[in-house]
Amino acid sequence: MTRPSESSGVLGDTAARNYSRKLSQFNAFAEPELRQSIASLPLQRGMRVLDAGCGAGDALDWLRAGVGDEGMVMGIDLSAAHTVVARAVAPAEALVIQADLLSPPLAGETLDLIWSVNTVNHFNDPVAGLKVLARLLRPGGRMAVGQSSLLPDMYFAWDARLERLVNDAVRQYYRVRYQVSERDMTGVRSLVGLMQRSGLRDITVRTVMIERTWPLRPADESYLLETIFQNTWGERLRPYLSSEDFDALARLCDPEHPEFALRRPDFHFLQSFTLAVGAVETP
């Protein structure tokens, strides 16, 4: 098991790291699309299912509804804080384990389905990580790997230039903070290739758009304002933008400013969510 001081992934995850609020906000924001993706699998009663990288644990209830009382649902996450949050929201019957996905405390060939969303991009070696998870699947078992934002998000439909500069600034910030290359950060774009190299077969892939317009639901505004505008962007992007562009961004992200983006009647947000599903070969 990874010690709190040790980084387990390309984005600096450790057992002591906690960004559960961000994960909960994303789950509430994207719940319609995530539940639609789960329904597309489809699940069957009695299945044994793992949420690999379960984060705040919201998907455990959605998965449990598909497998019924006869089935089993469990979640694994590296972060001790995340597992505390997950246990609080998960169905009573669900098992939540704090462990490293690269050393899962589970027997091989025992699961029917692995569900894993926005997790593969945290692995230093995604292929190795997927191979470890695939060994937990019984012959014919399936792995569903979801990833958001393989296409650039649209925040400011009326200002594509500023949007592009902000996206570039975010990438530069992460490269500097985690000492990673552009290739390290974007390798997950080849999700189908990663699954193929992991030995999975019969891979299907489908992308849906998470689309929101004004007026926003409270869950949408909370996610976009706090998780994106304040915590993903904010002051830390100042070194990577010109003064003029940073000031323009700050005005759009400030709820007290007349130009606040989320109160504009023409606000239109787009984000992609891709789900790739592959199977372990049957002898």
Short mmCIF file of C-alpha atoms in Angstrom, two decimals:
data_model
loop_
_atom_site.label_atom_id
_atom_site.label_comp_id
_atom_site.label_asym_id
_atom_site.label_seq_id
_atom_site.Cartn_x
_atom_site.Cartn_y
_atom_site.Cartn_z
CA MET A 1 0.00 0.00 0.00
CA THR A 2 1.30 3.46 -0.84
CA ARG A 3 2.51 5.54 2.12
CA PRO A 4 1.06 9.07 2.43
CA SER A 5 4.32 10.71 1.32
CA GLU A 6 4.62 8.63 -1.82
CA SER A 7 3.15 9.71 -5.13
CA SER A 8 1.32 6.93 -6.93
CA GLY A 9 0.56 8.69 -10.19
CA VAL A 10 1.42 11.30 -12.74
CA LEU A 11 -0.84 13.89 -11.03
CA GLY A 12 0.68 13.52 -7.58
CA ASP A 13 -1.94 11.33 -5.91
CA THR A 14 -1.13 9.89 -2.50
CA ALA A 15 -3.09 8.15 0.23
CA ALA A 16 -3.14 11.45 2.15
CA ARG A 17 -4.41 13.63 -0.70
CA ASN A 18 -8.01 14.83 -0.53
CA TYR A 19 -10.05 16.43 -3.31
CA SER A 20 -13.33 14.69 -2.48
CA ARG A 21 -15.39 17.89 -2.74
CA LYS A 22 -14.25 18.38 -6.32
CA LEU A 23 -15.18 14.77 -7.11
CA SER A 24 -18.60 15.09 -5.45
CA GLN A 25 -19.29 18.27 -7.38
CA PHE A 26 -18.38 16.64 -10.69
CA ASN A 27 -20.60 13.63 -9.93
CA ALA A 28 -23.57 15.88 -9.13
CA PHE A 29 -22.91 17.97 -12.24
CA ALA A 30 -22.52 15.02 -14.63
CA GLU A 31 -24.96 12.63 -12.94
CA PRO A 32 -27.42 12.47 -15.88
CA GLU A 33 -24.69 11.50 -18.35
CA LEU A 34 -22.90 9.15 -15.95
CA ARG A 35 -26.10 7.29 -15.14
CA GLN A 36 -26.93 7.10 -18.83
CA SER A 37 -23.52 5.54 -19.46
CA ILE A 38 -24.05 2.97 -16.71
CA ALA A 39 -27.45 2.09 -18.16
CA SER A 40 -25.84 1.51 -21.56
CA LEU A 41 -23.58 -1.29 -20.33
CA PRO A 42 -26.06 -2.96 -19.37
CA LEU A 43 -25.74 -4.41 -15.88
CA GLN A 44 -27.43 -7.64 -14.86
CA ARG A 45 -28.72 -8.76 -11.49
CA GLY A 46 -26.20 -10.81 -9.54
CA MET A 47 -23.10 -9.24 -11.13
CA ARG A 48 -19.94 -8.55 -9.12
CA VAL A 49 -18.82 -5.00 -9.93
CA LEU A 50 -15.83 -2.86 -8.92
CA ASP A 51 -15.63 0.93 -9.15
CA ALA A 52 -11.88 1.36 -9.62
CA GLY A 53 -10.93 4.81 -8.37
CA CYS A 54 -14.33 5.31 -6.75
CA GLY A 55 -13.52 8.77 -5.42
CA ALA A 56 -16.47 10.24 -3.53
CA GLY A 57 -18.46 7.06 -4.12
CA ASP A 58 -21.61 8.38 -5.81
CA ALA A 59 -21.48 5.80 -8.61
CA LEU A 60 -21.66 2.92 -6.13
CA ASP A 61 -25.37 3.50 -5.61
CA TRP A 62 -26.00 3.77 -9.35
CA LEU A 63 -24.13 0.52 -9.96
CA ARG A 64 -25.91 -1.20 -7.08
CA ALA A 65 -29.28 -0.42 -8.63
CA GLY A 66 -28.22 -2.39 -11.70
CA VAL A 67 -26.97 -5.54 -10.00
CA GLY A 68 -29.70 -5.80 -7.37
CA ASP A 69 -29.61 -7.43 -3.97
CA GLU A 70 -28.13 -10.57 -5.50
CA GLY A 71 -25.11 -8.70 -6.80
CA MET A 72 -22.03 -7.18 -5.16
CA VAL A 73 -20.60 -3.71 -5.59
CA MET A 74 -17.30 -2.47 -4.18
CA GLY A 75 -15.14 0.60 -4.58
CA ILE A 76 -11.39 1.09 -4.25
CA ASP A 77 -9.60 4.42 -3.96
CA LEU A 78 -6.06 5.36 -3.00
CA SER A 79 -7.10 8.33 -0.86
CA ALA A 80 -8.08 7.60 2.72
CA ALA A 81 -10.22 10.75 2.80
CA HIS A 82 -12.06 9.75 -0.37
CA THR A 83 -12.96 6.37 1.06
CA VAL A 84 -14.41 8.02 4.18
CA VAL A 85 -16.68 10.15 1.99
CA ALA A 86 -17.55 7.18 -0.23
CA ARG A 87 -18.57 5.02 2.72
CA ALA A 88 -20.91 7.76 3.90
CA VAL A 89 -22.85 7.87 0.61
CA ALA A 90 -22.54 4.26 -0.60
CA PRO A 91 -25.29 1.68 -0.08
CA ALA A 92 -24.91 -0.22 3.18
CA GLU A 93 -24.17 -3.42 1.26
CA ALA A 94 -21.32 -1.89 -0.77
CA LEU A 95 -17.72 -2.51 0.26
CA VAL A 96 -15.33 0.46 0.09
CA ILE A 97 -11.60 -0.25 0.36
CA GLN A 98 -8.68 2.16 0.70
CA ALA A 99 -5.89 0.67 -1.41
CA ASP A 100 -3.60 1.23 -4.38
CA LEU A 101 -5.24 0.07 -7.61
CA LEU A 102 -1.85 -1.19 -8.76
CA SER A 103 -1.90 -3.65 -5.84
CA PRO A 104 -5.60 -4.39 -5.33
CA PRO A 105 -6.42 -6.68 -2.38
CA LEU A 106 -8.75 -8.82 -4.50
CA ALA A 107 -8.56 -12.30 -5.95
CA GLY A 108 -8.05 -12.60 -9.70
CA GLU A 109 -10.81 -13.56 -12.15
CA THR A 110 -13.64 -12.84 -9.72
CA LEU A 111 -15.34 -9.74 -11.16
CA ASP A 112 -17.92 -9.39 -13.92
CA LEU A 113 -17.42 -5.67 -14.54
CA ILE A 114 -14.98 -2.91 -13.65
CA TRP A 115 -16.23 0.68 -13.89
CA SER A 116 -13.49 3.33 -13.82
CA VAL A 117 -14.03 7.03 -14.56
CA ASN A 118 -11.32 9.72 -14.81
CA THR A 119 -8.80 7.38 -13.22
CA VAL A 120 -6.59 6.00 -16.01
CA ASN A 121 -5.18 9.51 -16.62
CA HIS A 122 -3.68 9.40 -13.10
CA PHE A 123 -1.55 6.29 -13.76
CA ASN A 124 2.14 6.73 -14.52
CA ASP A 125 1.79 3.73 -16.84
CA PRO A 126 -1.85 3.42 -17.98
CA VAL A 127 -1.29 0.13 -19.83
CA ALA A 128 0.28 -1.50 -16.77
CA GLY A 129 -2.57 -0.22 -14.60
CA LEU A 130 -5.24 -1.54 -16.95
CA LYS A 131 -3.49 -4.92 -17.10
CA VAL A 132 -3.59 -5.15 -13.29
CA LEU A 133 -7.31 -4.39 -13.30
CA ALA A 134 -8.01 -6.77 -16.18
CA ARG A 135 -6.60 -9.66 -14.17
CA LEU A 136 -9.43 -9.17 -11.67
CA LEU A 137 -12.03 -9.95 -14.36
CA ARG A 138 -13.37 -13.42 -14.97
CA PRO A 139 -13.11 -14.72 -18.57
CA GLY A 140 -15.61 -12.72 -20.57
CA GLY A 141 -15.76 -9.98 -17.93
CA ARG A 142 -15.78 -6.38 -19.08
CA MET A 143 -14.04 -3.14 -18.21
CA ALA A 144 -15.77 0.22 -18.76
CA VAL A 145 -13.30 3.12 -18.78
CA GLY A 146 -14.73 6.62 -18.80
CA GLN A 147 -12.81 9.81 -19.47
CA SER A 148 -14.08 13.37 -19.64
CA SER A 149 -12.69 16.17 -21.79
CA LEU A 150 -10.90 14.24 -24.52
CA LEU A 151 -12.19 17.13 -26.64
CA PRO A 152 -11.56 20.72 -25.49
CA ASP A 153 -14.34 22.06 -23.26
CA MET A 154 -16.32 25.13 -24.37
CA TYR A 155 -16.85 27.71 -21.62
CA PHE A 156 -16.98 31.02 -23.42
CA ALA A 157 -18.89 30.48 -26.65
CA TRP A 158 -18.56 34.20 -27.38
CA ASP A 159 -14.75 34.33 -26.90
CA ALA A 160 -12.95 31.35 -28.41
CA ARG A 161 -9.59 33.13 -28.23
CA LEU A 162 -9.67 33.61 -24.44
CA GLU A 163 -10.97 30.09 -23.96
CA ARG A 164 -8.03 28.66 -25.96
CA LEU A 165 -5.50 30.72 -23.99
CA VAL A 166 -7.00 29.60 -20.68
CA ASN A 167 -6.88 25.93 -21.71
CA ASP A 168 -3.24 26.35 -22.74
CA ALA A 169 -2.47 28.07 -19.43
CA VAL A 170 -4.02 25.21 -17.46
CA ARG A 171 -1.89 22.67 -19.33
CA GLN A 172 1.23 24.74 -18.73
CA TYR A 173 0.43 25.04 -15.02
CA TYR A 174 0.08 21.27 -14.68
CA ARG A 175 3.29 20.62 -16.63
CA VAL A 176 5.20 22.92 -14.29
CA ARG A 177 3.56 21.72 -11.08
CA TYR A 178 3.93 17.99 -11.75
CA GLN A 179 7.01 18.13 -13.99
CA VAL A 180 5.26 16.23 -16.78
CA SER A 181 5.38 16.58 -20.53
CA GLU A 182 2.52 17.34 -22.89
CA ARG A 183 2.66 13.69 -23.98
CA ASP A 184 2.29 12.49 -20.37
CA MET A 185 -0.80 14.65 -19.95
CA THR A 186 -2.51 13.77 -23.22
CA GLY A 187 -1.57 10.11 -23.67
CA VAL A 188 -4.97 9.06 -22.31
CA ARG A 189 -6.50 10.46 -25.53
CA SER A 190 -5.56 7.09 -27.06
CA LEU A 191 -7.99 5.32 -24.76
CA VAL A 192 -8.86 2.67 -27.32
CA GLY A 193 -5.17 1.97 -27.95
CA LEU A 194 -4.43 1.73 -24.22
CA MET A 195 -7.17 -0.86 -23.80
CA GLN A 196 -5.98 -2.83 -26.83
CA ARG A 197 -2.42 -2.93 -25.49
CA SER A 198 -3.80 -4.08 -22.13
CA GLY A 199 -5.16 -7.23 -23.76
CA LEU A 200 -8.83 -6.25 -23.82
CA ARG A 201 -10.89 -7.26 -26.85
CA ASP A 202 -14.18 -6.36 -28.54
CA ILE A 203 -13.69 -2.73 -27.62
CA THR A 204 -16.55 -0.35 -28.23
CA VAL A 205 -16.42 3.38 -27.66
CA ARG A 206 -19.07 6.08 -27.42
CA THR A 207 -18.80 9.78 -26.67
CA VAL A 208 -21.63 11.91 -25.34
CA MET A 209 -21.71 15.64 -24.72
CA ILE A 210 -22.34 17.13 -21.31
CA GLU A 211 -24.20 20.24 -22.41
CA ARG A 212 -25.50 23.01 -20.21
CA THR A 213 -27.14 26.36 -20.99
CA TRP A 214 -28.39 29.22 -18.86
CA PRO A 215 -30.21 29.12 -16.47
CA LEU A 216 -28.08 26.51 -14.75
CA ARG A 217 -29.07 23.93 -12.14
CA PRO A 218 -27.50 24.60 -8.71
CA ALA A 219 -25.25 21.53 -9.17
CA ASP A 220 -24.03 22.88 -12.52
CA GLU A 221 -23.28 26.35 -11.18
CA SER A 222 -21.54 24.94 -8.09
CA TYR A 223 -19.25 22.73 -10.19
CA LEU A 224 -18.40 25.36 -12.80
CA LEU A 225 -17.88 28.19 -10.31
CA GLU A 226 -16.00 26.43 -7.51
CA THR A 227 -14.25 23.50 -9.20
CA ILE A 228 -13.37 25.21 -12.50
CA PHE A 229 -13.47 29.00 -12.19
CA GLN A 230 -12.03 29.23 -8.66
CA ASN A 231 -9.96 26.08 -8.08
CA THR A 232 -8.79 24.95 -11.53
CA TRP A 233 -8.28 28.48 -12.83
CA GLY A 234 -8.03 31.40 -10.40
CA GLU A 235 -4.87 33.15 -9.30
CA ARG A 236 -2.57 30.27 -10.22
CA LEU A 237 -3.08 30.98 -13.93
CA ARG A 238 -1.85 34.59 -13.65
CA PRO A 239 1.78 33.72 -14.57
CA TYR A 240 0.64 32.01 -17.78
CA LEU A 241 -1.62 34.75 -19.17
CA SER A 242 -1.06 38.36 -20.15
CA SER A 243 -2.36 40.92 -17.64
CA GLU A 244 -5.15 41.91 -20.00
CA ASP A 245 -6.28 38.32 -20.59
CA PHE A 246 -6.09 37.39 -16.90
CA ASP A 247 -8.19 40.44 -15.97
CA ALA A 248 -10.78 39.48 -18.61
CA LEU A 249 -10.90 35.93 -17.22
CA ALA A 250 -11.22 37.22 -13.64
CA ARG A 251 -14.23 39.33 -14.57
CA LEU A 252 -15.98 36.36 -16.20
CA CYS A 253 -15.33 34.19 -13.14
CA ASP A 254 -16.41 36.72 -10.49
CA PRO A 255 -20.04 36.25 -9.28
CA GLU A 256 -20.04 39.89 -8.11
CA HIS A 257 -19.06 41.28 -11.51
CA PRO A 258 -21.65 42.28 -14.14
CA GLU A 259 -19.77 40.18 -16.73
CA PHE A 260 -19.99 36.93 -14.67
CA ALA A 261 -20.20 34.18 -17.28
CA LEU A 262 -22.67 31.90 -15.50
CA ARG A 263 -25.33 34.64 -15.40
CA ARG A 264 -25.16 35.43 -19.11
CA PRO A 265 -28.30 34.34 -21.00
CA ASP A 266 -26.04 33.16 -23.85
CA PHE A 267 -23.90 30.93 -21.59
CA HIS A 268 -23.40 27.56 -23.32
CA PHE A 269 -21.10 24.90 -21.90
CA LEU A 270 -19.91 21.74 -23.65
CA GLN A 271 -17.77 18.92 -22.29
CA SER A 272 -17.24 15.46 -23.79
CA PHE A 273 -17.51 12.20 -21.88
CA THR A 274 -16.09 9.09 -23.56
CA LEU A 275 -16.84 5.54 -22.42
CA ALA A 276 -14.74 2.69 -23.81
CA VAL A 277 -15.79 -0.87 -22.97
CA GLY A 278 -13.59 -3.93 -23.54
CA ALA A 279 -13.75 -7.58 -22.57
CA VAL A 280 -11.31 -10.15 -21.29
CA GLU A 281 -10.95 -13.01 -23.74
CA THR A 282 -12.85 -16.20 -23.04
CA PRO A 283 -10.65 -19.32 -23.34
#
